[in-house]
Amino acid sequence: MRIKIKLSVILGILCILGMIVFGNVYKPTEQTYLFKTVPKSIHTPIMKENVPQLSHATIESIFQKAKEGRIKDVPIIAGETKIDQLVSLWGKSNHSAETNNRTYSEYSEHHITIGYSDSIIYDIRSYHEELSQIHMKDILTIKGEPDEERYYKDEQYDQVILVYRIGESYDLKWVLPKPTESIPNPTVHHISLVSHQNVSDQDYLSQIETMTLDEKIGQMVIAGISGTEITTDTKELIQDYKVGGFIFYPKNLTTVEQTKKLINEIKAENASNDIPLFLSVDQEGGRINRLPGNLEKLPTNEEIGDIHDVELSYKIGVILGKQLTEFGMNLNFAPVLDTNSNPNNPVINNRSFGNNPDIVSELGIQTMKGIQSQNIISVVKHFPGHGDTSVDSHLELPIVDKHIQELHELELKPFIHAIRNGADVVMVAHILLTKIDSQYPASLSKNIMSDILREELNFDGVIITDDMTMDAIENNYELGDAAVQSIHAGSDILLVAHEYQNVVNTINSIKQVVKKGIITEERINESVTRILELKQNYTIDHQQINTIEIEKLNKLIRKTLP
């Protein structure tokens, strides 16, 4: 009888603990279903210790099953099983949420959330109790450094994701709370097994095959608009020329309500097109603030660099990301990664984090990560470095007389670190580097974009030019010729920020040389693939803005600033 009493007490305690644990794990949150992947970071090595036998066996078992696309006690294979097959086994889910043609469904009784697209399950996430016994050090001790480390952060979660490649077919992601001083060795929150062969990716590739040449070339242009309302010209750029996106300036964004109306009208006009638009702005903080509505001032990058506050730099990035989200935009031309080595520089100056490339790297990457954490695309600029120029490229063509070795010692450092830490887009500047390419500025140079940025630095993201209507280009080249040369040299997107006719001429010039075979359609496809993958990764959509809460943003700024 004593034994029975003791067992019943123990079972009762375990039951209560289980309710507490699973009550926390399965509380529905936006993060549960809309897990944003943020590019990798610099990994701080953790001291490795002996791993408990049970954890060791569990980790090895998880990796072994992942090779088959499986997770323990789940009767499905990532990338193969259809959602109807799972429903026939487990019934309908407790809760589902949809985003950009993807659905996430929770099966709390099985401790599983699955993601599927076009009926194929491509993401299996397990919150099984045994995972909470595994520590970060255990994973690193048994499997070594991950292939990639990423971060996710919102108002509720601050997480690190250890990504291990499983052959060519899967990614196994271990999601844990970000280590802190008080909890340096956190336990696993959940794991996620993602198939590379998900239907959404295949659909994008097949979509490229069915796109017209006009549609492809349009995706390679981000255009400016005139005025504060959607005009006939803007509608034509959307419907007839299929441009990939728009950039906005203060002249386009005068009040909060006017901006809301403009963005919503542009999104509505593009809703009949399958591919959503990049909606972009230069929102750097400091003196470069494009958004309306009496937003409280953010410090300049120079001021952040002076105090060398890494955490503040990240938080500023979060604020910039939230600002764009509030206004319905999705791409920010920030941060500036130029090392301001010339104090007389008329265009960079306090937009830079300073004259030390290591500090620029450290702080710039954190701002980039903060922006990305809000599902906003961050564009690092101005490659290969605008900090040692003495003229403004808006007015004339700057010349930098440095060898590649000198650039590696200073200008290139922040970009190299940003690329290693998940930069999605690099903006290339209109700068003539005579020792590398005496004929063309960086934005038109194969030596710079293809040989250095792509090949030497291994950048596989999207390359965008600085505005092609700046005087550095217009005073030296015919715009159409410059556009063609830039694409030939390796750029993916041309920024044509002013005048409808400039946009049209750019598109027509590219179309003409493709038809003549001077640039192949296969070369166009390479860029369009990168562009569509970027849009897909950030789940860009046509969703309308409901309200823009300036005071909410200002409260966050006041709370963040020292």
Coordinates of C-alpha atoms in Angstrom, one line a residue:
M1 CA 0.0 0.0 0.0
R2 CA 2.8 2.4 0.8
I3 CA 4.4 1.8 -2.6
K4 CA 1.1 2.5 -4.3
I5 CA 0.6 5.7 -2.4
K6 CA 4.1 6.9 -3.2
L7 CA 3.6 6.1 -6.9
S8 CA 0.3 8.0 -7.0
V9 CA 1.9 11.0 -5.4
I10 CA 4.8 10.9 -7.9
L11 CA 2.5 10.5 -10.8
G12 CA 0.3 13.4 -9.6
I13 CA 3.4 15.7 -9.4
L14 CA 4.6 14.6 -12.8
C15 CA 1.1 15.3 -14.2
I16 CA 1.1 18.8 -12.8
L17 CA 4.6 19.5 -14.1
G18 CA 3.6 18.3 -17.5
M19 CA 0.6 20.6 -17.6
I20 CA 2.8 23.5 -16.7
V21 CA 5.5 22.7 -19.2
F22 CA 3.1 22.0 -22.1
G23 CA 0.9 24.9 -21.2
N24 CA 4.0 27.1 -21.9
V25 CA 5.1 25.2 -25.0
Y26 CA 1.8 25.1 -26.8
K27 CA 0.4 28.5 -26.0
P28 CA -0.4 29.8 -29.5
T29 CA 1.8 32.7 -30.6
E30 CA 2.6 34.4 -33.8
Q31 CA 6.1 33.1 -33.5
T32 CA 4.9 29.5 -33.3
Y33 CA 3.6 29.7 -36.8
L34 CA 5.5 32.5 -38.5
F35 CA 9.0 31.6 -37.7
K36 CA 11.2 34.2 -39.5
T37 CA 14.6 32.9 -40.6
V38 CA 17.3 35.5 -40.0
P39 CA 20.8 35.0 -41.5
K40 CA 23.7 33.6 -39.6
S41 CA 25.8 35.5 -37.1
I42 CA 29.4 35.3 -35.8
H43 CA 29.3 32.2 -33.5
T44 CA 30.8 32.5 -30.0
P45 CA 32.4 29.2 -29.2
I46 CA 31.1 27.5 -26.0
M47 CA 33.2 25.4 -23.7
K48 CA 32.3 21.7 -24.3
E49 CA 31.6 19.3 -21.5
N50 CA 30.6 15.7 -21.1
V51 CA 27.1 15.0 -22.4
P52 CA 24.6 12.9 -20.4
Q53 CA 24.1 9.5 -21.9
L54 CA 20.4 10.0 -22.5
S55 CA 20.9 13.4 -24.3
H56 CA 23.7 11.9 -26.4
A57 CA 21.4 9.1 -27.6
T58 CA 18.5 11.5 -28.3
I59 CA 20.7 13.8 -30.3
E60 CA 22.2 11.0 -32.4
S61 CA 18.7 9.6 -33.0
I62 CA 17.4 12.9 -34.1
F63 CA 20.2 13.4 -36.6
Q64 CA 19.8 9.8 -37.9
K65 CA 16.1 10.2 -38.6
A66 CA 16.6 13.6 -40.1
K67 CA 18.6 11.9 -42.9
E68 CA 15.3 10.2 -43.9
G69 CA 13.2 13.4 -43.5
R70 CA 11.6 12.1 -40.3
I71 CA 11.2 13.1 -36.7
K72 CA 10.6 10.6 -33.9
D73 CA 7.0 9.4 -33.5
V74 CA 5.8 11.5 -36.5
P75 CA 4.4 9.4 -39.4
I76 CA 5.4 11.8 -42.2
I77 CA 8.4 12.7 -44.4
A78 CA 9.3 16.3 -44.9
G79 CA 9.0 17.3 -48.6
E80 CA 6.9 14.2 -49.5
T81 CA 3.9 13.6 -47.3
K82 CA 0.7 15.5 -48.2
I83 CA -1.4 17.3 -45.6
D84 CA -4.4 15.1 -46.4
Q85 CA -2.5 12.0 -45.4
L86 CA -1.7 13.6 -42.0
V87 CA -5.3 14.6 -41.5
S88 CA -6.4 11.1 -42.2
L89 CA -4.1 9.9 -39.4
W90 CA -4.3 12.6 -36.8
G91 CA -7.5 14.6 -37.8
K92 CA -7.7 18.3 -38.2
S93 CA -5.2 20.5 -36.3
N94 CA -5.9 22.5 -33.1
H95 CA -5.0 25.7 -34.8
S96 CA -3.7 26.9 -38.2
A97 CA -2.3 30.2 -39.5
E98 CA -1.6 31.2 -43.1
T99 CA 1.1 33.5 -44.6
N100 CA 2.0 33.9 -48.3
N101 CA 0.6 30.6 -49.5
R102 CA 2.1 28.7 -46.6
T103 CA 0.1 27.2 -43.7
Y104 CA 1.3 26.2 -40.2
S105 CA -0.8 23.8 -38.3
E106 CA -0.5 22.8 -34.6
Y107 CA -1.1 19.3 -33.3
S108 CA -0.5 20.0 -29.6
E109 CA -1.5 16.4 -28.5
H110 CA 1.4 15.2 -30.6
H111 CA 3.7 18.1 -29.6
I112 CA 4.1 18.9 -33.3
T113 CA 3.6 21.9 -35.6
I114 CA 3.9 21.4 -39.4
G115 CA 4.3 23.8 -42.3
Y116 CA 2.9 23.0 -45.7
S117 CA 2.5 24.6 -49.1
D118 CA 0.4 23.4 -52.0
S119 CA -0.6 20.4 -49.8
I120 CA 3.1 19.2 -49.3
I121 CA 4.4 19.2 -45.8
Y122 CA 7.9 20.7 -45.9
D123 CA 8.5 21.7 -42.3
I124 CA 8.1 19.5 -39.2
R125 CA 8.6 21.1 -35.8
S126 CA 8.8 19.0 -32.6
Y127 CA 8.2 20.4 -29.1
H128 CA 8.6 16.9 -27.5
E129 CA 9.3 16.9 -23.7
E130 CA 12.6 15.1 -24.1
L131 CA 14.0 18.0 -26.1
S132 CA 13.9 20.2 -23.0
Q133 CA 16.6 18.0 -21.4
I134 CA 19.1 18.8 -24.2
H135 CA 21.5 21.7 -23.7
M136 CA 23.2 23.9 -26.2
K137 CA 26.6 22.5 -25.2
D138 CA 25.3 19.0 -25.7
I139 CA 24.6 19.7 -29.4
L140 CA 27.9 21.4 -30.0
T141 CA 29.9 18.7 -28.2
I142 CA 28.4 15.9 -30.2
K143 CA 27.9 17.5 -33.6
G144 CA 30.4 20.4 -33.6
E145 CA 29.8 23.9 -34.9
P146 CA 26.6 24.4 -37.0
D147 CA 26.7 25.1 -40.7
E148 CA 24.9 28.3 -39.9
E149 CA 23.7 30.2 -36.8
R150 CA 20.7 32.5 -37.0
Y151 CA 18.7 34.6 -34.7
Y152 CA 15.0 35.3 -34.2
K153 CA 13.7 38.0 -32.0
D154 CA 10.4 39.6 -31.3
E155 CA 8.5 41.0 -28.3
Q156 CA 8.2 37.5 -26.7
Y157 CA 11.2 35.5 -28.0
D158 CA 15.0 36.1 -28.3
Q159 CA 16.3 32.9 -29.8
V160 CA 19.3 31.4 -31.5
I161 CA 18.9 28.8 -34.2
L162 CA 21.7 26.2 -34.9
V163 CA 21.3 25.0 -38.5
Y164 CA 22.9 21.7 -39.6
R165 CA 22.7 20.7 -43.2
I166 CA 21.5 17.1 -43.6
G167 CA 22.8 16.0 -47.0
E168 CA 21.4 17.9 -49.9
S169 CA 17.7 17.5 -48.9
Y170 CA 17.2 18.9 -45.4
D171 CA 18.1 21.5 -42.8
L172 CA 17.8 20.4 -39.1
K173 CA 17.3 23.5 -36.9
W174 CA 17.8 23.5 -33.1
V175 CA 15.9 26.5 -31.7
L176 CA 17.0 27.6 -28.2
P177 CA 16.8 30.8 -26.1
K178 CA 19.7 33.0 -26.8
P179 CA 22.5 32.4 -24.2
T180 CA 22.8 35.1 -21.5
E181 CA 25.0 35.7 -18.5
S182 CA 22.4 34.2 -16.2
I183 CA 21.6 31.2 -18.6
P184 CA 24.8 30.6 -20.6
N185 CA 23.8 27.1 -21.6
P186 CA 20.1 27.1 -22.5
T187 CA 17.9 24.0 -23.3
V188 CA 16.2 23.3 -26.6
H189 CA 12.8 25.0 -27.2
H190 CA 12.0 23.0 -30.3
I191 CA 13.6 21.5 -33.4
S192 CA 12.6 22.0 -37.0
L193 CA 13.3 19.7 -40.0
V194 CA 12.9 21.6 -43.3
S195 CA 12.9 20.0 -46.7
H196 CA 14.8 21.9 -49.4
Q197 CA 12.4 20.5 -52.0
N198 CA 9.4 22.3 -50.7
V199 CA 6.7 23.2 -53.2
S200 CA 7.0 26.9 -52.9
D201 CA 10.6 26.9 -54.1
Q202 CA 9.7 24.7 -57.0
D203 CA 6.8 27.0 -57.9
Y204 CA 9.2 30.0 -58.1
L205 CA 11.5 28.1 -60.4
S206 CA 8.6 27.0 -62.6
Q207 CA 7.3 30.5 -62.5
I208 CA 10.5 31.8 -64.0
E209 CA 10.1 29.3 -66.8
T210 CA 6.7 30.7 -67.6
M211 CA 7.5 34.4 -67.2
T212 CA 7.8 36.6 -70.3
L213 CA 11.0 38.4 -71.0
D214 CA 9.2 41.7 -70.1
E215 CA 8.2 40.3 -66.7
K216 CA 11.7 39.1 -66.0
I217 CA 13.4 42.4 -66.9
G218 CA 10.8 44.3 -65.0
Q219 CA 11.8 42.4 -61.8
M220 CA 15.3 43.7 -62.2
V221 CA 14.3 47.4 -61.8
I222 CA 13.3 49.3 -58.7
A223 CA 11.8 52.6 -59.8
G224 CA 11.1 56.0 -58.3
I225 CA 7.8 57.8 -58.7
S226 CA 6.7 61.4 -58.9
G227 CA 4.3 63.1 -56.6
T228 CA 2.3 61.9 -53.6
E229 CA -0.4 60.0 -55.4
I230 CA -0.5 57.0 -57.7
T231 CA -0.4 58.3 -61.3
T232 CA -1.0 56.9 -64.7
D233 CA 2.8 56.6 -65.1
T234 CA 3.1 54.5 -61.9
K235 CA 0.2 52.3 -63.0
E236 CA 1.9 51.7 -66.3
L237 CA 5.2 50.8 -64.6
I238 CA 3.2 48.2 -62.6
Q239 CA 0.9 46.8 -65.3
D240 CA 2.9 47.2 -68.5
Y241 CA 6.5 47.1 -67.4
K242 CA 6.1 44.8 -64.4
V243 CA 8.7 46.6 -62.3
G244 CA 10.1 44.7 -59.3
G245 CA 9.6 47.5 -56.8
F246 CA 9.6 51.2 -55.9
I247 CA 11.7 53.5 -53.9
F248 CA 10.2 56.5 -52.0
Y249 CA 11.6 59.9 -51.0
P250 CA 10.3 62.6 -48.6
K251 CA 8.7 64.3 -51.6
N252 CA 6.5 61.2 -52.0
L253 CA 5.7 60.8 -48.3
T254 CA 4.3 64.0 -46.8
T255 CA 1.9 62.8 -44.1
V256 CA 1.0 59.6 -42.4
E257 CA -2.4 59.3 -44.0
Q258 CA -1.2 60.3 -47.5
T259 CA 1.6 57.7 -47.2
K260 CA -0.8 55.0 -46.1
K261 CA -3.1 55.8 -49.1
L262 CA -0.2 55.8 -51.6
I263 CA 1.2 52.5 -50.4
N264 CA -2.2 50.8 -50.3
E265 CA -3.0 52.0 -53.8
I266 CA 0.3 50.7 -55.2
K267 CA -0.2 47.4 -53.5
A268 CA -3.8 47.1 -54.8
E269 CA -2.7 48.0 -58.3
N270 CA -0.1 45.3 -58.2
A271 CA -2.5 42.7 -56.7
S272 CA -3.3 41.3 -60.1
N273 CA 0.4 40.4 -60.6
D274 CA 1.6 37.2 -59.1
I275 CA 4.8 38.7 -57.7
P276 CA 4.6 41.3 -54.9
L277 CA 6.7 44.5 -55.1
F278 CA 9.7 45.7 -53.2
L279 CA 8.6 48.8 -51.4
S280 CA 11.8 50.6 -50.3
V281 CA 13.2 53.6 -48.6
D282 CA 16.5 55.0 -47.2
Q283 CA 15.7 54.9 -43.5
E284 CA 19.2 55.0 -41.9
G285 CA 18.5 57.0 -38.7
G286 CA 20.2 60.3 -38.0
R287 CA 19.8 62.8 -40.7
I288 CA 18.6 60.3 -43.3
N289 CA 14.9 59.9 -42.3
R290 CA 12.5 59.5 -45.1
L291 CA 9.3 58.6 -43.3
P292 CA 6.7 61.2 -42.3
G293 CA 4.7 61.7 -39.1
N294 CA 7.0 63.4 -36.5
L295 CA 9.0 60.3 -35.7
E296 CA 11.4 61.0 -32.9
K297 CA 15.0 61.4 -34.0
L298 CA 17.4 58.5 -33.9
P299 CA 21.1 59.0 -33.3
T300 CA 23.5 59.1 -36.2
N301 CA 25.7 56.1 -36.9
E302 CA 28.6 58.2 -35.9
E303 CA 27.1 58.9 -32.5
I304 CA 26.5 55.1 -32.0
G305 CA 30.1 54.5 -33.1
D306 CA 31.4 57.0 -30.6
I307 CA 29.9 55.1 -27.7
H308 CA 30.5 51.7 -29.3
D309 CA 27.3 50.2 -28.0
V310 CA 26.6 46.9 -29.8
E311 CA 23.3 46.3 -28.1
L312 CA 22.1 49.8 -29.0
S313 CA 23.1 49.3 -32.6
Y314 CA 20.9 46.2 -32.7
K315 CA 18.0 47.9 -31.1
I316 CA 18.2 50.8 -33.6
G317 CA 18.0 48.2 -36.3
V318 CA 14.9 46.8 -34.7
I319 CA 13.3 50.2 -34.6
L320 CA 14.2 50.9 -38.2
G321 CA 12.6 47.6 -39.2
K322 CA 9.5 48.3 -37.1
Q323 CA 9.2 51.7 -38.8
L324 CA 9.2 50.2 -42.2
T325 CA 6.7 47.5 -41.2
E326 CA 4.3 50.1 -39.8
F327 CA 4.4 51.9 -43.1
G328 CA 3.8 48.8 -45.2
M329 CA 7.3 48.7 -46.7
N330 CA 9.7 45.7 -46.9
L331 CA 13.2 46.8 -48.0
N332 CA 15.5 49.3 -46.2
F333 CA 18.6 50.7 -47.9
A334 CA 20.5 50.5 -44.6
P335 CA 22.9 50.2 -42.8
V336 CA 25.8 52.2 -44.2
L337 CA 29.0 50.1 -44.0
D338 CA 31.4 52.7 -45.4
T339 CA 34.5 53.3 -43.2
N340 CA 34.7 57.1 -43.0
S341 CA 38.5 57.4 -43.5
N342 CA 38.3 60.8 -45.2
P343 CA 37.0 63.4 -42.7
N344 CA 36.2 65.7 -45.7
N345 CA 33.9 63.2 -47.2
P346 CA 30.8 65.2 -48.3
V347 CA 28.4 62.3 -48.7
I348 CA 29.1 59.7 -46.0
N349 CA 30.4 61.6 -42.9
N350 CA 28.2 60.9 -39.9
R351 CA 26.2 58.3 -41.8
S352 CA 29.2 56.0 -41.0
F353 CA 29.9 54.3 -37.7
G354 CA 33.4 55.8 -37.8
N355 CA 36.9 55.4 -39.3
N356 CA 37.7 52.0 -37.7
P357 CA 36.6 49.2 -40.0
D358 CA 36.3 46.8 -37.1
I359 CA 33.9 49.0 -35.2
V360 CA 32.0 49.7 -38.5
S361 CA 31.8 45.9 -39.0
E362 CA 30.6 45.1 -35.5
L363 CA 28.0 47.8 -35.2
G364 CA 26.8 47.7 -38.8
I365 CA 26.2 44.0 -38.6
Q366 CA 24.1 44.4 -35.5
T367 CA 22.0 47.1 -37.2
M368 CA 21.6 44.8 -40.2
K369 CA 20.4 41.9 -37.9
G370 CA 18.0 44.2 -36.1
I371 CA 16.4 45.2 -39.4
Q372 CA 16.2 41.6 -40.5
S373 CA 14.7 40.5 -37.2
Q374 CA 11.6 42.5 -38.2
N375 CA 11.2 40.6 -41.6
I376 CA 12.6 43.7 -43.4
I377 CA 15.2 43.3 -46.1
S378 CA 18.4 45.1 -45.2
V379 CA 20.6 46.4 -48.0
V380 CA 24.2 47.1 -46.9
K381 CA 26.0 49.9 -48.8
H382 CA 28.0 51.3 -50.5
F383 CA 30.3 48.5 -51.8
P384 CA 33.3 48.5 -52.1
G385 CA 33.4 51.6 -49.8
H386 CA 32.5 55.2 -50.2
G387 CA 34.4 56.4 -47.1
D388 CA 37.6 57.7 -48.7
T389 CA 36.0 59.8 -51.4
S390 CA 36.2 63.6 -51.6
V391 CA 33.3 64.2 -54.0
D392 CA 29.5 63.4 -53.9
S393 CA 28.5 60.8 -56.4
H394 CA 25.1 62.5 -56.7
L395 CA 27.1 65.3 -58.4
E396 CA 30.2 63.8 -60.0
L397 CA 32.1 60.5 -60.3
P398 CA 34.4 59.9 -57.2
I399 CA 37.8 58.4 -57.9
V400 CA 39.6 56.1 -55.4
D401 CA 43.2 55.2 -56.3
K402 CA 43.8 52.1 -54.2
H403 CA 44.9 48.6 -55.0
I404 CA 42.8 45.6 -53.9
Q405 CA 45.2 44.8 -51.0
E406 CA 44.6 48.3 -49.6
L407 CA 40.8 47.8 -49.9
H408 CA 41.1 44.6 -48.0
E409 CA 42.8 46.4 -45.1
L410 CA 40.1 49.0 -44.7
E411 CA 37.0 49.5 -47.0
L412 CA 36.2 45.8 -47.7
K413 CA 36.3 44.6 -44.1
P414 CA 32.8 45.5 -43.0
F415 CA 31.3 44.0 -46.2
I416 CA 33.3 40.8 -45.8
H417 CA 31.9 40.4 -42.3
A418 CA 28.4 41.3 -43.3
I419 CA 28.4 38.7 -46.1
R420 CA 29.7 36.1 -43.7
N421 CA 26.8 37.1 -41.3
G422 CA 24.0 36.8 -43.7
A423 CA 23.7 40.0 -45.8
D424 CA 20.9 39.5 -48.3
V425 CA 21.5 42.5 -50.6
V426 CA 24.6 44.6 -51.3
M427 CA 24.4 48.0 -53.0
V428 CA 27.3 48.8 -55.3
A429 CA 28.5 52.4 -55.5
H430 CA 29.3 54.7 -58.4
I431 CA 33.0 54.9 -57.6
L432 CA 35.9 54.6 -60.1
L433 CA 38.7 52.4 -58.6
T434 CA 41.4 53.1 -61.2
K435 CA 43.8 50.4 -59.9
I436 CA 41.1 47.7 -60.3
D437 CA 39.0 48.9 -63.3
S438 CA 40.2 52.1 -65.1
Q439 CA 37.2 52.1 -67.5
Y440 CA 34.1 51.5 -65.4
P441 CA 32.9 52.6 -61.9
A442 CA 32.1 49.8 -59.5
S443 CA 28.4 49.8 -60.4
L444 CA 29.3 48.9 -64.0
S445 CA 32.4 46.9 -63.4
K446 CA 32.7 43.2 -63.9
N447 CA 36.0 43.3 -62.0
I448 CA 34.3 44.7 -58.9
M449 CA 30.9 42.9 -59.0
S450 CA 31.6 39.5 -60.5
D451 CA 35.3 39.0 -59.8
I452 CA 35.6 40.5 -56.3
L453 CA 32.1 40.5 -54.8
R454 CA 30.8 37.3 -56.3
E455 CA 33.9 35.2 -56.7
E456 CA 36.4 36.4 -54.1
L457 CA 34.0 37.2 -51.4
N458 CA 31.5 34.4 -52.2
F459 CA 28.4 36.6 -52.1
D460 CA 25.4 34.8 -53.5
G461 CA 22.7 37.3 -52.7
V462 CA 21.2 40.1 -54.6
I463 CA 23.4 42.9 -56.0
I464 CA 21.7 46.3 -56.6
T465 CA 23.2 49.5 -58.0
D466 CA 23.1 52.9 -56.4
D467 CA 20.7 55.2 -58.2
M468 CA 21.5 55.1 -61.9
T469 CA 20.2 58.7 -62.4
M470 CA 22.9 60.2 -60.2
D471 CA 25.2 62.6 -62.0
A472 CA 28.2 60.2 -61.5
I473 CA 26.5 58.1 -64.2
E474 CA 24.4 60.5 -66.2
N475 CA 27.3 62.9 -66.8
N476 CA 29.5 60.1 -68.1
Y477 CA 27.3 57.5 -69.7
E478 CA 24.0 57.2 -71.6
L479 CA 21.6 55.7 -69.1
G480 CA 20.5 52.8 -71.3
D481 CA 24.1 51.9 -72.1
A482 CA 25.1 52.1 -68.5
A483 CA 22.2 49.8 -67.5
V484 CA 23.2 47.2 -70.0
Q485 CA 26.8 47.4 -68.9
S486 CA 25.8 47.0 -65.3
I487 CA 23.8 43.8 -66.0
H488 CA 26.6 42.5 -68.1
A489 CA 29.0 43.1 -65.3
G490 CA 26.9 41.2 -62.7
S491 CA 24.3 43.4 -61.1
D492 CA 20.8 41.9 -60.4
I493 CA 18.7 45.1 -59.8
L494 CA 19.1 48.5 -61.2
L495 CA 17.9 51.4 -59.0
V496 CA 16.3 54.0 -61.3
A497 CA 15.0 56.5 -58.8
H498 CA 13.9 59.4 -60.8
E499 CA 11.7 60.1 -63.9
Y500 CA 9.3 57.6 -65.5
Q501 CA 11.0 57.9 -68.9
N502 CA 14.3 56.9 -67.4
V503 CA 12.8 53.7 -66.1
V504 CA 11.2 52.9 -69.4
N505 CA 14.4 53.6 -71.3
T506 CA 16.3 51.3 -69.0
I507 CA 13.9 48.4 -69.4
N508 CA 13.8 48.9 -73.2
S509 CA 17.6 49.0 -73.5
I510 CA 18.0 45.7 -71.6
K511 CA 15.2 44.1 -73.6
Q512 CA 16.9 45.1 -76.9
V513 CA 20.3 43.6 -76.1
V514 CA 18.7 40.4 -74.9
K515 CA 16.8 40.0 -78.1
K516 CA 20.0 40.6 -80.0
G517 CA 21.8 37.9 -77.9
I518 CA 24.3 40.4 -76.5
I519 CA 23.0 39.4 -73.0
T520 CA 21.5 35.9 -72.8
E521 CA 18.1 35.2 -71.3
E522 CA 19.9 32.6 -69.1
R523 CA 21.9 35.5 -67.6
I524 CA 18.6 37.4 -66.9
N525 CA 17.2 34.2 -65.3
E526 CA 20.1 34.1 -62.8
S527 CA 19.2 37.5 -61.5
V528 CA 15.5 36.9 -61.5
T529 CA 16.0 33.7 -59.5
R530 CA 17.9 35.6 -56.8
I531 CA 15.3 38.3 -56.7
L532 CA 12.3 35.9 -56.4
E533 CA 14.1 33.8 -53.8
L534 CA 14.7 37.0 -51.7
K535 CA 11.0 38.0 -52.0
Q536 CA 10.0 34.5 -51.0
N537 CA 12.4 34.3 -48.1
Y538 CA 10.9 37.5 -46.6
T539 CA 7.3 36.5 -47.4
I540 CA 6.6 39.7 -49.2
D541 CA 2.9 40.1 -50.0
H542 CA 0.2 42.5 -51.2
Q543 CA -1.3 43.0 -47.7
Q544 CA -2.8 46.5 -47.1
I545 CA -1.9 48.8 -44.2
N546 CA -4.7 49.2 -41.6
T547 CA -3.3 51.8 -39.2
I548 CA 0.0 53.5 -38.7
E549 CA 0.8 54.1 -35.0
I550 CA 3.4 56.8 -34.7
E551 CA 3.2 57.1 -31.0
K552 CA 3.9 53.4 -30.5
L553 CA 7.1 53.8 -32.5
N554 CA 8.0 56.9 -30.6
K555 CA 7.5 55.1 -27.3
L556 CA 9.9 52.4 -28.4
I557 CA 12.4 55.0 -29.4
R558 CA 12.2 56.8 -26.1
K559 CA 12.5 53.5 -24.2
T560 CA 15.5 52.4 -26.3
L561 CA 17.7 55.6 -26.3
P562 CA 20.0 56.1 -23.4

